[in-house]
C-alpha cells in the first residue's frame, strides 16, 4: 500500500516536499516513481528512482527543479520540488514497480498511491 502526502497550495517560486510511505512488500526491491495528472490530460511521468538510489531520471519539465530520493530503512520515497511554477499544478501520484529498471511508462507500475494535490498560484 502506498500513501502519498505533502501536497498543498504554494506560490510560484516556492517549494514543497512530497512523501510516499510504502507498507507491505519489499520496499528496497521496488522501483519508485512519481507521476502527475491534471484534469483532461493523461497521467505523466515526473521522476523515478532505482531500488538502491544509484539511478534516477526526470521529465524535462522538472529537471533541475525537482529531486527524488528514498529511504529504504523507513520505506519512504520523497519528491523535493523547488522553483514551482503554475504549470506544476496537478495531482501527484507515487507508484511502485516490481520490474527491473526505472521506466517512464505508467503501465510498468503495478502499485499506486491515492494522489496528493499540488496547487501553484501565480
PDB file of C-alpha atoms in Angstrom:
ATOM      1  CA  UNK A   1       0.000   0.000   0.000  1.00  0.00           C
ATOM      2  CA  UNK A   2       1.268   3.446  -0.948  1.00  0.00           C
ATOM      3  CA  UNK A   3       0.316   6.598   0.926  1.00  0.00           C
ATOM      4  CA  UNK A   4       1.290   9.959  -0.532  1.00  0.00           C
ATOM      5  CA  UNK A   5       1.183  13.244   1.313  1.00  0.00           C
ATOM      6  CA  UNK A   6       2.734  16.689   1.333  1.00  0.00           C
ATOM      7  CA  UNK A   7       0.695  18.456  -1.294  1.00  0.00           C
ATOM      8  CA  UNK A   8      -0.760  21.883  -0.768  1.00  0.00           C
ATOM      9  CA  UNK A   9      -1.048  25.427  -2.037  1.00  0.00           C
ATOM     10  CA  UNK A  10       2.156  27.328  -2.723  1.00  0.00           C
ATOM     11  CA  UNK A  11       3.088  30.481  -4.583  1.00  0.00           C
ATOM     12  CA  UNK A  12       5.109  30.355  -7.752  1.00  0.00           C
ATOM     13  CA  UNK A  13       8.778  30.016  -6.934  1.00  0.00           C
ATOM     14  CA  UNK A  14       8.052  28.186  -3.725  1.00  0.00           C
ATOM     15  CA  UNK A  15       8.897  24.673  -2.601  1.00  0.00           C
ATOM     16  CA  UNK A  16       7.130  21.566  -1.399  1.00  0.00           C
ATOM     17  CA  UNK A  17       8.256  18.106  -0.429  1.00  0.00           C
ATOM     18  CA  UNK A  18       6.049  15.164  -1.214  1.00  0.00           C
ATOM     19  CA  UNK A  19       6.379  11.921   0.691  1.00  0.00           C
ATOM     20  CA  UNK A  20       5.142   8.453  -0.115  1.00  0.00           C
ATOM     21  CA  UNK A  21       5.237   5.750   2.515  1.00  0.00           C
ATOM     22  CA  UNK A  22       5.039   2.128   1.478  1.00  0.00           C
ATOM     23  CA  UNK A  23       3.693  -0.710   3.576  1.00  0.00           C
ATOM     24  CA  UNK A  24       3.718  -4.370   2.682  1.00  0.00           C
ATOM     25  CA  UNK A  25       6.005  -5.939   0.143  1.00  0.00           C
ATOM     26  CA  UNK A  26       9.739  -5.422  -0.009  1.00  0.00           C
ATOM     27  CA  UNK A  27      10.305  -1.717  -0.445  1.00  0.00           C
ATOM     28  CA  UNK A  28      14.015  -1.962  -1.085  1.00  0.00           C
ATOM     29  CA  UNK A  29      13.361  -4.092  -4.160  1.00  0.00           C
ATOM     30  CA  UNK A  30      10.901  -1.693  -5.747  1.00  0.00           C
ATOM     31  CA  UNK A  31      11.497   0.935  -8.362  1.00  0.00           C
ATOM     32  CA  UNK A  32       9.654   4.032  -7.202  1.00  0.00           C
ATOM     33  CA  UNK A  33       8.314   6.901  -9.268  1.00  0.00           C
ATOM     34  CA  UNK A  34       6.172   9.986  -9.216  1.00  0.00           C
ATOM     35  CA  UNK A  35       3.581  10.822 -11.842  1.00  0.00           C
ATOM     36  CA  UNK A  36       1.198  13.740 -12.093  1.00  0.00           C
ATOM     37  CA  UNK A  37      -2.131  14.400 -13.721  1.00  0.00           C
ATOM     38  CA  UNK A  38      -4.285  17.424 -14.476  1.00  0.00           C
ATOM     39  CA  UNK A  39      -7.955  17.302 -15.488  1.00  0.00           C
ATOM     40  CA  UNK A  40      -8.430  16.228 -19.074  1.00  0.00           C
ATOM     41  CA  UNK A  41      -4.837  15.133 -19.509  1.00  0.00           C
ATOM     42  CA  UNK A  42      -3.090  11.822 -19.311  1.00  0.00           C
ATOM     43  CA  UNK A  43      -1.045  10.943 -16.273  1.00  0.00           C
ATOM     44  CA  UNK A  44       2.559  11.871 -16.979  1.00  0.00           C
ATOM     45  CA  UNK A  45       5.878  10.746 -15.635  1.00  0.00           C
ATOM     46  CA  UNK A  46       7.710  13.127 -13.330  1.00  0.00           C
ATOM     47  CA  UNK A  47      10.610  11.199 -11.837  1.00  0.00           C
ATOM     48  CA  UNK A  48      11.781   7.725 -10.909  1.00  0.00           C
ATOM     49  CA  UNK A  49      14.467   6.151  -8.765  1.00  0.00           C
ATOM     50  CA  UNK A  50      16.049   2.726  -8.692  1.00  0.00           C
ATOM     51  CA  UNK A  51      15.862   0.445  -5.665  1.00  0.00           C
ATOM     52  CA  UNK A  52      19.329   1.391  -4.411  1.00  0.00           C
ATOM     53  CA  UNK A  53      19.193   5.059  -5.498  1.00  0.00           C
ATOM     54  CA  UNK A  54      22.033   4.652  -7.976  1.00  0.00           C
ATOM     55  CA  UNK A  55      19.855   5.814 -10.836  1.00  0.00           C
ATOM     56  CA  UNK A  56      17.184   8.469 -11.123  1.00  0.00           C
ATOM     57  CA  UNK A  57      15.509  10.193 -14.022  1.00  0.00           C
ATOM     58  CA  UNK A  58      13.354  13.241 -14.531  1.00  0.00           C
ATOM     59  CA  UNK A  59      10.926  14.600 -17.053  1.00  0.00           C
ATOM     60  CA  UNK A  60      12.396  17.521 -18.957  1.00  0.00           C
ATOM     61  CA  UNK A  61       9.763  19.827 -17.489  1.00  0.00           C
ATOM     62  CA  UNK A  62      11.046  19.331 -13.937  1.00  0.00           C
ATOM     63  CA  UNK A  63      14.735  18.627 -14.454  1.00  0.00           C
ATOM     64  CA  UNK A  64      16.878  20.853 -12.302  1.00  0.00           C
ATOM     65  CA  UNK A  65      13.962  21.816 -10.055  1.00  0.00           C
ATOM     66  CA  UNK A  66      12.755  18.509  -8.594  1.00  0.00           C
ATOM     67  CA  UNK A  67      14.780  15.895  -6.724  1.00  0.00           C
ATOM     68  CA  UNK A  68      13.674  12.361  -5.989  1.00  0.00           C
ATOM     69  CA  UNK A  69      15.148  10.378  -3.104  1.00  0.00           C
ATOM     70  CA  UNK A  70      14.303   7.397  -0.977  1.00  0.00           C
ATOM     71  CA  UNK A  71      14.982   5.999   2.464  1.00  0.00           C
ATOM     72  CA  UNK A  72      14.889   2.221   2.387  1.00  0.00           C
ATOM     73  CA  UNK A  73      15.109   1.993   6.168  1.00  0.00           C
ATOM     74  CA  UNK A  74      11.893   3.974   6.517  1.00  0.00           C
ATOM     75  CA  UNK A  75      10.159   2.743   3.354  1.00  0.00           C
ATOM     76  CA  UNK A  76       9.629   6.279   2.089  1.00  0.00           C
ATOM     77  CA  UNK A  77      10.239   7.991  -1.212  1.00  0.00           C
ATOM     78  CA  UNK A  78      10.375  11.771  -1.472  1.00  0.00           C
ATOM     79  CA  UNK A  79       9.957  14.340  -4.185  1.00  0.00           C
ATOM     80  CA  UNK A  80      11.537  17.672  -3.314  1.00  0.00           C
ATOM     81  CA  UNK A  81      10.049  20.337  -5.549  1.00  0.00           C
ATOM     82  CA  UNK A  82      11.617  23.772  -5.839  1.00  0.00           C
ATOM     83  CA  UNK A  83      11.077  26.674  -8.181  1.00  0.00           C
ATOM     84  CA  UNK A  84       7.457  25.661  -8.561  1.00  0.00           C
ATOM     85  CA  UNK A  85       5.505  27.013 -11.493  1.00  0.00           C
ATOM     86  CA  UNK A  86       1.746  27.260 -12.063  1.00  0.00           C
ATOM     87  CA  UNK A  87       2.090  24.557 -14.711  1.00  0.00           C
ATOM     88  CA  UNK A  88       3.253  22.168 -11.982  1.00  0.00           C
ATOM     89  CA  UNK A  89      -0.278  22.243 -10.568  1.00  0.00           C
ATOM     90  CA  UNK A  90      -1.564  18.670 -10.621  1.00  0.00           C
ATOM     91  CA  UNK A  91      -2.438  15.665  -8.547  1.00  0.00           C
ATOM     92  CA  UNK A  92       0.817  13.860  -7.858  1.00  0.00           C
ATOM     93  CA  UNK A  93       0.851  10.083  -7.548  1.00  0.00           C
ATOM     94  CA  UNK A  94       3.561   7.809  -6.265  1.00  0.00           C
ATOM     95  CA  UNK A  95       3.945   4.452  -7.915  1.00  0.00           C
ATOM     96  CA  UNK A  96       5.919   1.284  -7.375  1.00  0.00           C
ATOM     97  CA  UNK A  97       7.195  -1.228  -9.868  1.00  0.00           C
ATOM     98  CA  UNK A  98       8.417  -4.746  -9.248  1.00  0.00           C
ATOM     99  CA  UNK A  99      10.190  -4.734 -12.605  1.00  0.00           C
ATOM    100  CA  UNK A 100      13.874  -4.046 -13.011  1.00  0.00           C
ATOM    101  CA  UNK A 101      14.806  -0.610 -14.244  1.00  0.00           C
ATOM    102  CA  UNK A 102      13.282   2.831 -13.997  1.00  0.00           C
ATOM    103  CA  UNK A 103      10.668   3.279 -16.708  1.00  0.00           C
ATOM    104  CA  UNK A 104       8.560   6.243 -17.752  1.00  0.00           C
ATOM    105  CA  UNK A 105       5.661   4.111 -18.941  1.00  0.00           C
ATOM    106  CA  UNK A 106       2.959   4.091 -16.291  1.00  0.00           C
ATOM    107  CA  UNK A 107       1.822   0.637 -17.385  1.00  0.00           C
ATOM    108  CA  UNK A 108       5.028  -0.714 -15.839  1.00  0.00           C
ATOM    109  CA  UNK A 109       3.906   0.284 -12.354  1.00  0.00           C
ATOM    110  CA  UNK A 110       1.681  -2.176 -10.521  1.00  0.00           C
ATOM    111  CA  UNK A 111       1.063  -0.241  -7.341  1.00  0.00           C
ATOM    112  CA  UNK A 112      -0.274   3.280  -6.942  1.00  0.00           C
ATOM    113  CA  UNK A 113      -0.937   5.713  -4.142  1.00  0.00           C
ATOM    114  CA  UNK A 114      -4.074   7.796  -3.850  1.00  0.00           C
ATOM    115  CA  UNK A 115      -2.568  11.079  -5.053  1.00  0.00           C
ATOM    116  CA  UNK A 116      -1.875  14.387  -3.381  1.00  0.00           C
ATOM    117  CA  UNK A 117      -2.882  17.738  -4.856  1.00  0.00           C
ATOM    118  CA  UNK A 118      -0.270  20.399  -5.539  1.00  0.00           C
ATOM    119  CA  UNK A 119      -1.549  23.842  -6.458  1.00  0.00           C
ATOM    120  CA  UNK A 120       0.857  26.575  -7.508  1.00  0.00           C
ATOM    121  CA  UNK A 121      -0.546  30.081  -7.669  1.00  0.00           C
ATOM    122  CA  UNK A 122       0.895  32.768  -9.908  1.00  0.00           C
TER     123      UNK A 122
END
